[in-house]
Short mmCIF file of C-alpha atoms and ligand atoms in Angstrom, two decimals:
data_model
loop_
_atom_site.label_atom_id
_atom_site.label_comp_id
_atom_site.label_asym_id
_atom_site.label_seq_id
_atom_site.Cartn_x
_atom_site.Cartn_y
_atom_site.Cartn_z
CA MET A 198 -13.58 -12.69 -27.08
CA LYS A 199 -14.50 -11.30 -24.05
CA GLY A 200 -13.59 -13.19 -20.41
CA ASP A 201 -15.91 -14.05 -17.36
CA ASP A 202 -15.60 -10.51 -15.69
CA TRP A 203 -17.53 -8.57 -18.13
CA PRO A 204 -20.65 -9.26 -16.42
CA ALA A 205 -19.56 -7.85 -13.03
CA ILE A 206 -17.36 -5.21 -14.70
CA TYR A 207 -20.35 -4.09 -16.35
CA GLU A 208 -22.69 -4.52 -12.88
CA ARG A 209 -19.82 -1.97 -11.35
CA THR A 210 -20.29 1.20 -14.34
CA LEU A 211 -23.80 1.01 -13.79
CA ASP A 212 -23.49 2.61 -10.22
CA CYS A 213 -22.14 5.92 -11.81
CA VAL A 214 -24.09 8.45 -12.55
CA HIS A 215 -22.10 10.89 -14.78
CA CYS A 216 -22.17 13.46 -11.80
CA GLY A 217 -18.37 14.53 -12.34
CA LEU A 218 -17.63 15.28 -8.27
CA CYS A 219 -14.82 12.53 -8.30
CA LEU A 220 -13.09 14.73 -11.19
CA PRO A 221 -11.05 17.13 -9.00
CA THR A 222 -9.50 13.97 -6.33
CA CYS A 223 -8.40 12.34 -9.33
CA PRO A 224 -5.13 12.25 -9.24
CA THR A 225 -4.43 11.38 -13.47
CA TYR A 226 -6.82 13.83 -14.07
CA ARG A 227 -5.66 16.50 -12.53
CA GLU A 228 -2.36 16.07 -14.07
CA THR A 229 -4.09 15.36 -18.03
CA GLY A 230 -7.68 17.57 -17.67
CA ARG A 231 -8.12 14.71 -20.05
CA GLU A 232 -11.84 12.79 -19.48
CA THR A 233 -10.55 9.66 -20.41
CA SER A 234 -7.67 9.95 -17.65
CA SER A 235 -11.12 10.43 -15.09
CA PRO A 236 -12.77 7.64 -13.00
CA ARG A 237 -15.93 8.75 -14.73
CA GLY A 238 -14.05 8.42 -18.11
CA ARG A 239 -12.93 5.10 -17.55
CA ILE A 240 -15.90 4.28 -16.34
CA TYR A 241 -17.16 5.19 -19.76
CA MET A 242 -15.14 3.19 -21.48
CA LEU A 243 -15.17 -0.22 -19.92
CA ARG A 244 -19.26 0.20 -20.21
CA ALA A 245 -18.77 0.41 -23.69
CA VAL A 246 -16.81 -2.63 -24.10
CA ALA A 247 -19.53 -4.39 -21.64
CA GLU A 248 -22.45 -3.05 -24.02
CA ASN A 249 -19.80 -4.06 -27.32
CA ARG A 250 -20.40 -0.62 -28.44
CA ALA A 251 -16.77 -0.50 -28.81
CA ALA A 252 -13.89 -3.14 -28.53
CA LEU A 253 -10.83 -3.10 -25.66
CA SER A 254 -8.60 -1.19 -27.46
CA GLU A 255 -4.59 -0.48 -26.33
CA VAL A 256 -6.26 2.95 -25.98
CA ILE A 257 -8.32 2.07 -23.20
CA SER A 258 -5.55 -0.21 -21.86
CA GLU A 259 -3.29 2.79 -21.04
CA GLU A 260 -5.95 4.75 -19.88
CA ILE A 261 -6.66 2.07 -17.24
CA TYR A 262 -3.02 0.73 -16.42
CA LEU A 263 -2.22 4.79 -16.20
CA CYS A 264 -5.22 4.73 -13.26
CA LEU A 265 -2.88 4.91 -9.40
CA GLY A 266 -5.83 2.69 -7.87
CA CYS A 267 -5.87 5.47 -5.34
CA ARG A 268 -9.61 5.03 -5.56
CA ALA A 269 -9.73 8.95 -4.41
CA CYS A 270 -13.07 8.32 -6.47
CA GLU A 271 -14.68 6.25 -4.13
CA THR A 272 -14.69 8.21 -1.40
CA ALA A 273 -15.69 11.27 -3.47
CA CYS A 274 -18.28 9.49 -4.90
CA PRO A 275 -22.29 9.98 -4.07
CA SER A 276 -23.02 6.34 -5.27
CA GLY A 277 -21.17 4.30 -4.04
CA VAL A 278 -19.35 2.93 -7.89
CA ARG A 279 -16.95 0.03 -6.21
CA PHE A 280 -14.53 1.60 -8.73
CA GLY A 281 -11.64 -0.33 -6.93
CA SER A 282 -12.94 -3.74 -7.68
CA MET A 283 -13.97 -2.79 -11.25
CA LEU A 284 -10.41 -1.66 -11.77
CA GLU A 285 -9.01 -5.41 -10.89
CA LEU A 286 -11.75 -7.07 -12.96
CA ALA A 287 -10.90 -5.05 -15.74
CA ARG A 288 -7.16 -5.28 -15.51
CA ALA A 289 -7.19 -8.97 -15.61
CA GLU A 290 -9.87 -8.98 -18.91
CA ILE A 291 -7.14 -6.73 -20.48
CA ASP A 292 -4.45 -9.10 -18.73
CA ARG A 293 -6.33 -12.23 -20.29
CA SER A 294 -6.76 -9.87 -24.25
CA GLY A 295 -3.37 -10.21 -24.63
CA LEU A 296 -3.43 -6.32 -24.87
CA ARG A 297 -0.28 -6.00 -22.25
CA ARG A 298 3.00 -7.62 -24.05
CA GLY A 299 6.51 -7.53 -24.48
CA TRP A 300 9.48 -8.04 -22.14
CA ALA A 301 8.61 -5.24 -19.40
CA ILE A 302 5.36 -7.00 -18.55
CA ARG A 303 6.88 -10.45 -18.57
CA LEU A 304 9.84 -9.50 -16.26
CA GLU A 305 6.85 -7.62 -14.17
CA ARG A 306 4.91 -10.69 -14.17
CA TRP A 307 7.75 -12.96 -13.06
CA ALA A 308 9.16 -10.45 -10.63
CA LEU A 309 5.68 -10.86 -8.77
CA ARG A 310 4.88 -14.21 -9.05
CA GLY A 311 8.42 -15.27 -8.70
CA LEU A 312 10.28 -13.22 -6.22
CA ILE A 313 7.77 -11.04 -4.82
CA ALA A 314 5.60 -14.34 -3.53
CA ASN A 315 8.27 -16.07 -2.76
CA PRO A 316 10.27 -15.19 0.28
CA ARG A 317 13.10 -17.06 0.26
CA ARG A 318 14.00 -15.78 -2.80
CA LEU A 319 13.20 -12.53 -1.80
CA SER A 320 15.55 -12.76 1.03
CA LEU A 321 18.16 -13.71 -1.13
CA VAL A 322 18.00 -10.66 -3.64
CA ILE A 323 17.66 -7.63 -0.95
CA SER A 324 20.38 -9.49 1.28
CA LEU A 325 22.54 -9.37 -2.16
CA LEU A 326 21.24 -5.80 -2.63
CA ARG A 327 21.83 -5.19 1.13
CA ALA A 328 25.75 -6.44 0.63
CA VAL A 329 26.14 -3.68 -2.54
CA GLN A 330 24.86 -1.47 -0.37
CA GLN A 331 27.53 -1.95 2.00
CA LEU A 332 30.00 -1.92 -0.54
CA ARG A 333 29.29 1.09 -1.01
CA VAL A 334 29.23 -0.57 -5.05
CA ASP A 335 25.72 1.18 -5.82
CA ARG A 336 27.23 4.23 -5.17
CA LEU A 337 29.81 4.51 -7.87
CA VAL A 338 27.28 2.04 -10.35
CA ALA A 339 24.72 4.42 -10.21
CA GLY A 340 26.53 7.39 -10.93
CA TRP A 341 26.77 6.04 -14.49
CA LEU A 342 23.64 4.08 -14.41
CA PRO A 343 21.56 6.17 -17.50
CA GLU A 344 18.53 7.47 -16.99
CA PRO A 345 15.59 6.10 -16.28
CA TRP A 346 17.63 3.62 -14.42
CA ARG A 347 19.61 5.61 -11.98
CA GLU A 348 16.13 7.58 -11.26
CA LEU A 349 14.43 3.93 -10.20
CA TYR A 350 17.83 3.48 -7.99
CA ALA A 351 17.34 6.36 -6.17
CA LEU A 352 13.77 4.43 -5.21
CA ALA A 353 15.70 1.45 -3.50
CA PRO A 354 15.86 1.46 0.07
CA ARG A 355 18.59 0.74 2.39
CA VAL A 356 18.26 -2.69 3.59
CA PRO A 357 18.68 -3.19 7.19
CA PRO A 358 20.39 -4.63 8.82
CA ALA A 359 20.01 -8.84 8.95
CA ARG A 360 19.32 -9.22 12.62
CA GLU A 361 16.36 -6.36 11.97
CA ARG A 362 14.86 -9.19 9.14
CA GLY A 363 14.64 -12.33 11.10
CA PRO A 364 11.37 -13.90 11.66
CA LEU A 365 8.90 -12.29 14.36
CA PRO A 366 8.19 -14.71 17.47
CA GLY A 367 5.37 -17.48 16.82
CA PHE A 368 3.89 -16.36 19.64
CA THR A 369 4.62 -12.67 22.62
CA PRO A 370 2.19 -12.63 25.66
CA ALA A 371 0.70 -9.56 27.09
CA ILE A 372 2.48 -7.05 29.27
CA GLY A 373 0.32 -6.39 32.55
CA ALA A 374 -3.82 -7.16 32.36
CA LYS A 375 -4.46 -9.36 29.39
CA ARG A 376 -7.19 -8.18 27.17
CA GLY A 377 -7.30 -10.07 24.08
CA ARG A 378 -5.14 -12.27 21.50
CA VAL A 379 -4.80 -11.05 18.06
CA ALA A 380 -2.67 -12.39 14.68
CA LEU A 381 -0.11 -9.98 13.15
CA PHE A 382 -0.47 -10.12 9.12
CA VAL A 383 3.49 -10.04 8.30
CA GLY A 384 3.29 -9.00 4.90
CA CYS A 385 6.25 -10.32 1.84
CA VAL A 386 8.12 -7.17 1.98
CA MET A 387 7.92 -5.30 5.27
CA PRO A 388 10.17 -8.40 7.21
CA GLU A 389 12.72 -7.75 4.72
CA LEU A 390 12.72 -3.81 4.22
CA PHE A 391 10.70 -3.12 7.31
CA GLY A 392 11.54 -5.28 9.77
CA ALA A 393 11.55 -2.62 12.61
CA ILE A 394 8.57 -1.57 11.89
CA ASN A 395 6.65 -4.87 12.31
CA ALA A 396 8.91 -5.68 15.16
CA ALA A 397 7.28 -2.10 16.74
CA THR A 398 3.74 -3.43 16.41
CA VAL A 399 4.71 -6.09 18.62
CA ARG A 400 6.13 -4.28 21.35
CA VAL A 401 2.76 -2.08 21.28
CA LEU A 402 -0.04 -4.41 21.17
CA SER A 403 1.71 -6.41 23.71
CA ARG A 404 2.58 -2.63 25.63
CA ASN A 405 -1.43 -1.98 25.14
CA GLY A 406 -2.29 -6.02 26.65
CA PHE A 407 -3.09 -8.14 23.44
CA GLU A 408 -0.51 -11.72 23.40
CA VAL A 409 0.54 -11.44 19.31
CA VAL A 410 0.41 -14.46 17.00
CA VAL A 411 2.48 -14.67 13.81
CA PRO A 412 1.65 -17.75 12.17
CA GLU A 413 4.29 -19.28 10.18
CA SER A 414 2.45 -20.52 6.96
CA GLN A 415 1.12 -16.96 6.00
CA GLY A 416 2.74 -15.03 3.07
CA CYS A 417 1.67 -11.91 0.71
CA CYS A 418 -1.86 -10.83 0.52
CA GLY A 419 -1.75 -10.82 -3.28
CA ALA A 420 -2.60 -7.01 -4.11
CA LEU A 421 0.55 -6.16 -5.81
CA HIS A 422 -0.73 -9.20 -8.23
CA ALA A 423 -4.40 -8.21 -7.95
CA HIS A 424 -3.19 -4.85 -8.95
CA THR A 425 -2.03 -5.91 -12.27
CA GLY A 426 -3.82 -8.21 -13.63
CA ASP A 427 -2.83 -11.07 -12.09
CA LEU A 428 -6.25 -11.53 -10.21
CA ALA A 429 -6.01 -15.65 -10.22
CA PHE A 430 -2.35 -15.85 -8.92
CA ALA A 431 -4.06 -13.05 -6.38
CA ARG A 432 -6.46 -15.86 -5.44
CA ASP A 433 -4.17 -18.95 -4.94
CA LEU A 434 -2.29 -16.82 -2.31
CA SER A 435 -5.59 -15.91 -0.53
CA ARG A 436 -6.26 -19.62 -0.42
CA ARG A 437 -2.96 -20.17 1.21
CA ASN A 438 -3.67 -17.23 4.00
CA LEU A 439 -7.29 -18.12 4.76
CA ALA A 440 -5.42 -21.72 6.31
CA ALA A 441 -2.83 -20.07 7.47
CA PHE A 442 -4.82 -18.03 9.54
CA ALA A 443 -8.35 -20.90 10.21
CA ALA A 444 -4.94 -22.74 12.04
CA VAL A 445 -4.71 -20.27 14.88
CA ASP A 446 -7.68 -18.43 17.91
CA PHE A 447 -7.28 -14.93 17.35
CA ASP A 448 -9.96 -11.95 18.68
CA ALA A 449 -8.58 -9.23 14.85
CA LEU A 450 -6.36 -9.88 12.52
CA ILE A 451 -3.99 -7.14 12.32
CA VAL A 452 -1.93 -5.06 9.85
CA ASN A 453 0.22 -2.33 9.60
CA SER A 454 0.41 -1.83 5.76
CA ALA A 455 -2.55 0.09 4.63
CA GLY A 456 -2.31 -2.06 0.99
CA CYS A 457 -2.66 -5.58 2.63
CA GLY A 458 -5.11 -4.51 4.68
CA ALA A 459 -7.34 -2.94 1.86
CA ALA A 460 -7.09 -6.44 -0.12
CA LEU A 461 -7.87 -8.41 3.35
CA ARG A 462 -10.61 -6.73 3.99
CA GLU A 463 -11.80 -7.11 0.47
CA LEU A 464 -11.40 -11.24 0.58
CA GLU A 465 -14.99 -11.84 -0.04
CA GLU A 466 -14.85 -9.73 -3.43
CA TRP A 467 -12.23 -12.50 -4.81
CA LEU A 468 -13.02 -15.58 -3.12
CA PRO A 469 -16.89 -15.46 -2.79
CA GLY A 470 -17.95 -17.09 0.20
CA GLU A 471 -15.47 -17.94 1.34
CA GLY A 472 -13.05 -14.68 2.25
CA ALA A 473 -15.88 -12.84 4.25
CA ALA A 474 -14.54 -14.75 7.95
CA LEU A 475 -11.69 -14.01 7.73
CA ALA A 476 -12.38 -10.47 6.04
CA SER A 477 -14.14 -9.40 8.78
CA ARG A 478 -11.53 -9.83 11.38
CA VAL A 479 -9.07 -7.48 9.49
CA ARG A 480 -7.86 -4.09 11.42
CA ASP A 481 -5.68 -1.79 10.80
CA VAL A 482 -3.35 -1.91 13.46
CA SER A 483 -4.00 2.17 14.47
CA GLU A 484 -8.28 1.67 14.22
CA PHE A 485 -7.75 -1.30 16.52
CA LEU A 486 -5.89 0.67 19.48
CA ASP A 487 -7.82 3.74 19.37
CA ALA A 488 -10.94 1.22 19.52
CA ALA A 489 -9.43 -0.22 22.20
CA GLY A 490 -8.14 2.57 24.08
CA LEU A 491 -4.23 3.39 23.64
CA ARG A 492 -2.78 2.67 27.04
CA ALA A 493 -0.60 6.34 27.79
CA PRO A 494 2.70 6.19 26.80
CA GLU A 495 5.42 7.89 29.02
CA GLY A 496 8.34 8.80 26.56
CA ARG A 497 8.01 11.96 25.51
CA ILE A 498 8.72 13.02 21.81
CA GLU A 499 8.82 17.25 20.90
CA SER A 500 7.99 17.22 17.49
CA ARG A 501 5.71 18.51 14.67
CA VAL A 502 4.06 15.90 12.89
CA CYS A 503 2.35 15.31 9.48
CA TYR A 504 0.37 12.29 9.28
CA ASP A 505 -0.26 11.93 5.53
CA ASP A 506 -2.87 8.90 4.46
CA PRO A 507 -2.04 5.90 2.78
CA CYS A 508 -4.49 5.89 -0.22
CA HIS A 509 -5.49 1.92 0.57
CA LEU A 510 -6.17 3.37 4.43
CA VAL A 511 -8.17 6.34 4.03
CA HIS A 512 -10.08 5.67 0.63
CA GLY A 513 -10.01 1.64 0.48
CA GLN A 514 -11.03 1.27 4.47
CA LYS A 515 -12.28 4.68 5.40
CA VAL A 516 -9.05 5.23 8.61
CA ASP A 517 -8.31 8.25 8.61
CA ALA A 518 -8.88 9.68 12.62
CA ALA A 519 -7.58 6.44 14.22
CA PRO A 520 -3.73 7.48 13.45
CA ARG A 521 -4.50 10.98 13.93
CA ARG A 522 -6.09 10.34 17.62
CA LEU A 523 -3.02 7.80 18.50
CA LEU A 524 -0.52 10.45 17.50
CA GLU A 525 -1.97 13.31 19.18
CA GLN A 526 -1.87 10.89 22.51
CA ILE A 527 1.70 11.31 22.49
CA PRO A 528 3.30 13.10 24.31
CA GLY A 529 4.81 16.38 22.92
CA ILE A 530 3.71 15.53 19.85
CA GLU A 531 2.19 18.25 17.48
CA LEU A 532 -0.19 17.61 14.77
CA GLN A 533 0.69 19.82 11.61
CA ALA A 534 -1.85 20.24 8.89
CA HIS A 535 -0.59 20.45 5.37
CA ASP A 536 -2.68 20.37 2.48
CA ASP A 537 -2.75 17.53 0.92
CA PRO A 538 -3.14 14.62 3.05
CA ALA A 539 -5.46 12.07 1.63
CA GLY A 540 -4.11 13.22 -2.24
CA CYS A 541 -1.86 10.18 -3.81
CA CYS A 542 2.14 9.87 -3.07
CA GLY A 543 2.56 8.61 -6.44
CA ALA A 544 3.52 5.14 -5.15
CA ALA A 545 0.79 3.14 -6.08
CA GLY A 546 2.17 -0.57 -5.17
CA ILE A 547 5.08 -0.85 -8.35
CA TYR A 548 2.78 2.13 -10.55
CA ASN A 549 6.36 4.27 -9.48
CA LEU A 550 7.91 1.77 -11.99
CA THR A 551 5.43 1.34 -14.75
CA HIS A 552 4.95 4.88 -15.01
CA ARG A 553 7.59 7.49 -14.00
CA ALA A 554 6.30 10.65 -14.91
CA MET A 555 2.83 10.55 -13.53
CA SER A 556 4.24 9.51 -10.28
CA ARG A 557 6.92 12.65 -10.22
CA ALA A 558 4.31 14.64 -11.39
CA VAL A 559 2.22 13.47 -8.06
CA LEU A 560 4.89 13.33 -6.15
CA GLU A 561 6.14 17.14 -6.91
CA ARG A 562 2.48 18.10 -5.50
CA LYS A 563 2.67 15.76 -2.13
CA MET A 564 6.05 17.34 -2.05
CA GLN A 565 4.65 20.95 -1.96
CA SER A 566 2.54 20.09 0.53
CA LEU A 567 4.70 18.99 2.94
CA GLY A 568 7.33 21.31 1.86
CA ALA A 569 5.54 24.25 2.90
CA ALA A 570 4.54 22.39 6.58
CA ASP A 571 7.87 21.53 7.33
CA PRO A 572 7.57 18.58 10.14
CA ASP A 573 10.03 17.31 11.68
CA TYR A 574 8.67 13.82 10.67
CA VAL A 575 6.24 12.78 8.14
CA ALA A 576 4.14 9.79 9.66
CA THR A 577 2.06 7.78 7.09
CA GLY A 578 1.27 3.51 7.31
CA ASN A 579 2.31 1.35 4.30
CA PRO A 580 5.27 0.14 2.29
CA GLY A 581 5.26 1.70 -0.62
CA CYS A 582 4.47 5.63 0.89
CA LEU A 583 6.94 4.98 3.19
CA MET A 584 9.53 4.65 0.23
CA GLN A 585 8.00 6.38 -2.57
CA LEU A 586 8.02 9.88 0.42
CA ARG A 587 11.64 8.80 1.71
CA ALA A 588 12.96 9.07 -1.99
CA GLY A 589 10.59 12.51 -2.41
CA VAL A 590 11.56 14.17 1.11
CA ALA A 591 15.23 13.24 0.04
CA ALA A 592 14.81 14.45 -3.87
CA ALA A 593 12.97 17.87 -2.10
CA GLY A 594 16.00 18.88 0.64
CA LEU A 595 13.86 18.61 3.41
CA ARG A 596 14.63 17.62 6.98
CA ALA A 597 11.88 14.97 8.37
CA GLU A 598 12.21 11.47 8.95
CA VAL A 599 9.57 9.52 7.37
CA VAL A 600 8.05 6.98 9.85
CA HIS A 601 5.13 4.45 10.30
CA PRO A 602 2.67 5.62 12.67
CA ILE A 603 3.33 2.43 14.81
CA GLU A 604 7.35 3.92 15.25
CA LEU A 605 6.56 7.09 16.95
CA LEU A 606 4.18 5.11 19.83
CA ASP A 607 7.41 2.34 19.85
CA ARG A 608 9.58 5.07 20.82
CA ALA A 609 7.03 6.98 23.61
CA TYR A 610 6.63 3.91 24.95
CA ALA A 611 10.70 3.94 25.85
CA PRO A 612 11.36 4.57 29.27
CA ARG A 613 13.60 8.36 27.94
CA ALA A 614 12.32 11.10 26.10
CA VAL A 615 12.56 11.47 22.42
CA GLY A 616 13.73 14.45 20.91
CA ALA A 617 13.15 15.61 16.82
S1 LIG B 956 -8.58 4.88 -8.45
FE1 LIG B 956 -7.37 7.14 -8.24
S2 LIG B 956 -6.17 7.51 -9.99
FE2 LIG B 956 -7.57 5.94 -10.02
S3 LIG B 956 -9.51 6.80 -11.43
FE3 LIG B 956 -10.19 6.84 -9.65
S4 LIG B 956 -9.48 8.79 -8.32
FE4 LIG B 956 -8.39 8.54 -10.36
S1 LIG B 957 -18.24 10.54 -8.77
FE1 LIG B 957 -19.37 8.41 -8.84
S2 LIG B 957 -20.71 8.23 -9.71
FE2 LIG B 957 -20.43 11.00 -10.04
S3 LIG B 957 -19.36 10.17 -12.01
FE3 LIG B 957 -17.42 10.23 -10.30
S4 LIG B 957 -17.84 7.72 -10.28
FE4 LIG B 957 -19.54 8.33 -11.70
#
């Protein structure tokens, strides 16, 4: 039996005029050459199901899940198709239909609900991983792991020390003349794996004259859940964040993770009538600092930097020039173009765990582009992309350090010059 989301899916399919302009930008179409693995093909199949001309089948389910959700097709589309939102609704319907089953799906659901959305449990697991890495047991065990587990393990990031994983201060004052007050969205994996980036974000905002508040009761944005068909749980998480940020006063909600930013910006899609007010105040940190006007950094970073657009920043939020403009304002930095900045890296939430072959093929294209440019740094603003690109850079033997743009800004505000 069909669920309640089909009318909304159908409405979104009607915007497609079948022009095919999106096809060359679609990573899964580029890899397979199959119409069914293209945006137009996926829209066609969903429309056929909505119009009762086809049944929701395993083949359709597989093609809908083979999609990376990168939304490059939205940028290319002249007709304004809301592909990301349609994809989330379609995956929720596939989930309800029972077409996705088996132990791997149950494990995925448990990990996303019981681990990623539970900060205490997540912290415990990350601490265990840190202990294993410190004792170097992982290197010993990794050598014995069969494929694909060895390859999956290579994606695991180095866990930072506990001092970088503690909570941020609830309030940080502005340095110099105060220009405003912002709230920071800290995310779920960011505090555990990229706490230094969150801390750098607070420092840079403070150096630019903004007070920063970090409400303790905030939590996971729910993007990973929505992208894997668990839209109901994502809506529950969103309501918790609405309450957390309603309790504080701020001018803008700053996000340094592109995936979270895109999800928060589209809260109204998930929670009609409830999410618009908060969504309208969401800003990516680069976009916010660019619009506010960056205070000139004193330090120099003598380096060539390739900026790589996170899909959910460039396609999901239409932010592409702001991070480049900020990087260009750091003395010593030369922005280096590369061939495929807005192409997906293959991380796509947990896609690099669930669709290894396609993810690897998509990453390979990115690595060829970055390898030809040979930068000192690759800068990108999303935790999934940071992990994927670090794994790709290591596997390809490139010398570049993969960083968040805010880390370079933070280093440039340090009193001494920084070399590559
Ligand atoms: S979201 Fe990305 S992978 Fe999916 S159809 Fe659009 S371009 Fe292709
Ligand atoms: S570009 Fe837009 S209208 Fe054209 S085929 Fe793709 S989704 Fe449809």
